[in-house]
GROMACS .gro file of C-alpha atoms in nm:
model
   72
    1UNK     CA    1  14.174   3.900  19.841
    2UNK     CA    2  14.400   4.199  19.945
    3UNK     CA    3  14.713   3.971  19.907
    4UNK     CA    4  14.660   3.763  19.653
    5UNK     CA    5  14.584   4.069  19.412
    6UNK     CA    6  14.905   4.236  19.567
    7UNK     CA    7  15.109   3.945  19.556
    8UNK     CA    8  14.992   3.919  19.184
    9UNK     CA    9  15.053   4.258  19.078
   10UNK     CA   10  15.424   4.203  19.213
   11UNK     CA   11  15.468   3.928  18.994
   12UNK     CA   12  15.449   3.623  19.256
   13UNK     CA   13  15.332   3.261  19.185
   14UNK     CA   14  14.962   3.236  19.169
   15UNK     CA   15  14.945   2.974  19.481
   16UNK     CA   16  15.142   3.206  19.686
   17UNK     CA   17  14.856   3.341  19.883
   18UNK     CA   18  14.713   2.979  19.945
   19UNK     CA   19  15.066   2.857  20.107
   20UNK     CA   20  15.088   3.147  20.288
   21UNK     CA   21  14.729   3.192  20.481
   22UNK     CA   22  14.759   2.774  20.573
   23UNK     CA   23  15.107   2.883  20.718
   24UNK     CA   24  14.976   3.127  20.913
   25UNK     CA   25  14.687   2.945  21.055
   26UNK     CA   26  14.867   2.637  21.172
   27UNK     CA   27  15.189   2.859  21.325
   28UNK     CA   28  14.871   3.076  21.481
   29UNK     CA   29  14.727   2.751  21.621
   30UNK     CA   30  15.034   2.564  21.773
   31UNK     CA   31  15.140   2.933  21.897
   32UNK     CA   32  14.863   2.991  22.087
   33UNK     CA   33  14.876   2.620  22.244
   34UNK     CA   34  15.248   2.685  22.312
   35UNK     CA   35  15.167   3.003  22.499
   36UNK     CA   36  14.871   2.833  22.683
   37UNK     CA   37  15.145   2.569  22.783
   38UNK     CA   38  15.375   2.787  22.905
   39UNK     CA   39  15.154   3.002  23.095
   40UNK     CA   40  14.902   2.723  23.222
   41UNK     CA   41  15.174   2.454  23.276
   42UNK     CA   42  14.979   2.334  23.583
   43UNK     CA   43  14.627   2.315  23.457
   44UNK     CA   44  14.738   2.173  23.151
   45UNK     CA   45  14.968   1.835  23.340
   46UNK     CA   46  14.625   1.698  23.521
   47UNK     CA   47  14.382   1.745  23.197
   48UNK     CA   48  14.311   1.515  22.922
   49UNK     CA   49  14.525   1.462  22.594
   50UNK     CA   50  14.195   1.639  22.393
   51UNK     CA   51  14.342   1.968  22.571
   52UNK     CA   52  14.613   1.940  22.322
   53UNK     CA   53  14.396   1.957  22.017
   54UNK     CA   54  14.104   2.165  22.148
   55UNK     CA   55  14.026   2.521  22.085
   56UNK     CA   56  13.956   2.615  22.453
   57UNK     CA   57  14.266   2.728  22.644
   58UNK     CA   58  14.476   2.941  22.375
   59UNK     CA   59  14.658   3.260  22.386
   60UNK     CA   60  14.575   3.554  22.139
   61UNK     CA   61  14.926   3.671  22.224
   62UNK     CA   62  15.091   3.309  22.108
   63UNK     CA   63  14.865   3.289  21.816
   64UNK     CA   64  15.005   3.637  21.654
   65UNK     CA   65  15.367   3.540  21.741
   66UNK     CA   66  15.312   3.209  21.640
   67UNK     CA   67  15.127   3.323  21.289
   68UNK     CA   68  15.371   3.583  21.191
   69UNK     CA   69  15.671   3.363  21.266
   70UNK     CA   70  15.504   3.105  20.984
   71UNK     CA   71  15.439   3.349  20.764
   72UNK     CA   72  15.767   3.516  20.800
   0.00000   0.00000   0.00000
């Protein structure tokens, strides 16, 4: 709510806040997998393919690089 009324007092389109939170989520999401990868490259070669789309097995760390890079 913070940045959409910020984002509207500066005179931004009214969607802006919309296009920006989805970015965030899904750079936050394949962040945090492509930290897990990169950290857990051995765990992650002998699981399933559902390790690619589960929740289990992410990186905080990715997820905040990840998110601010899409939002950026």
């Amino acid at each position: 709510m913070l940045a959409r009324a910020e984002l509207r007092r500066k005179g931004y389109p009214p969607r802006l806040w919309l296009r920006l939170a989805l970015a965030g989520v899904l750079g936050a999401f394949v962040g945090s997998k492509l930290y897990f990868f990169v950290v857990a490259r051995d765990a992650v070669i002998f699981r399933s393919p559902r390790t690619y789309w589960d929740l289990s097995g992410t990186g905080w760390y990715g997820a905040l690089l990840g998110g601010g890079l899409a939002v950026a």
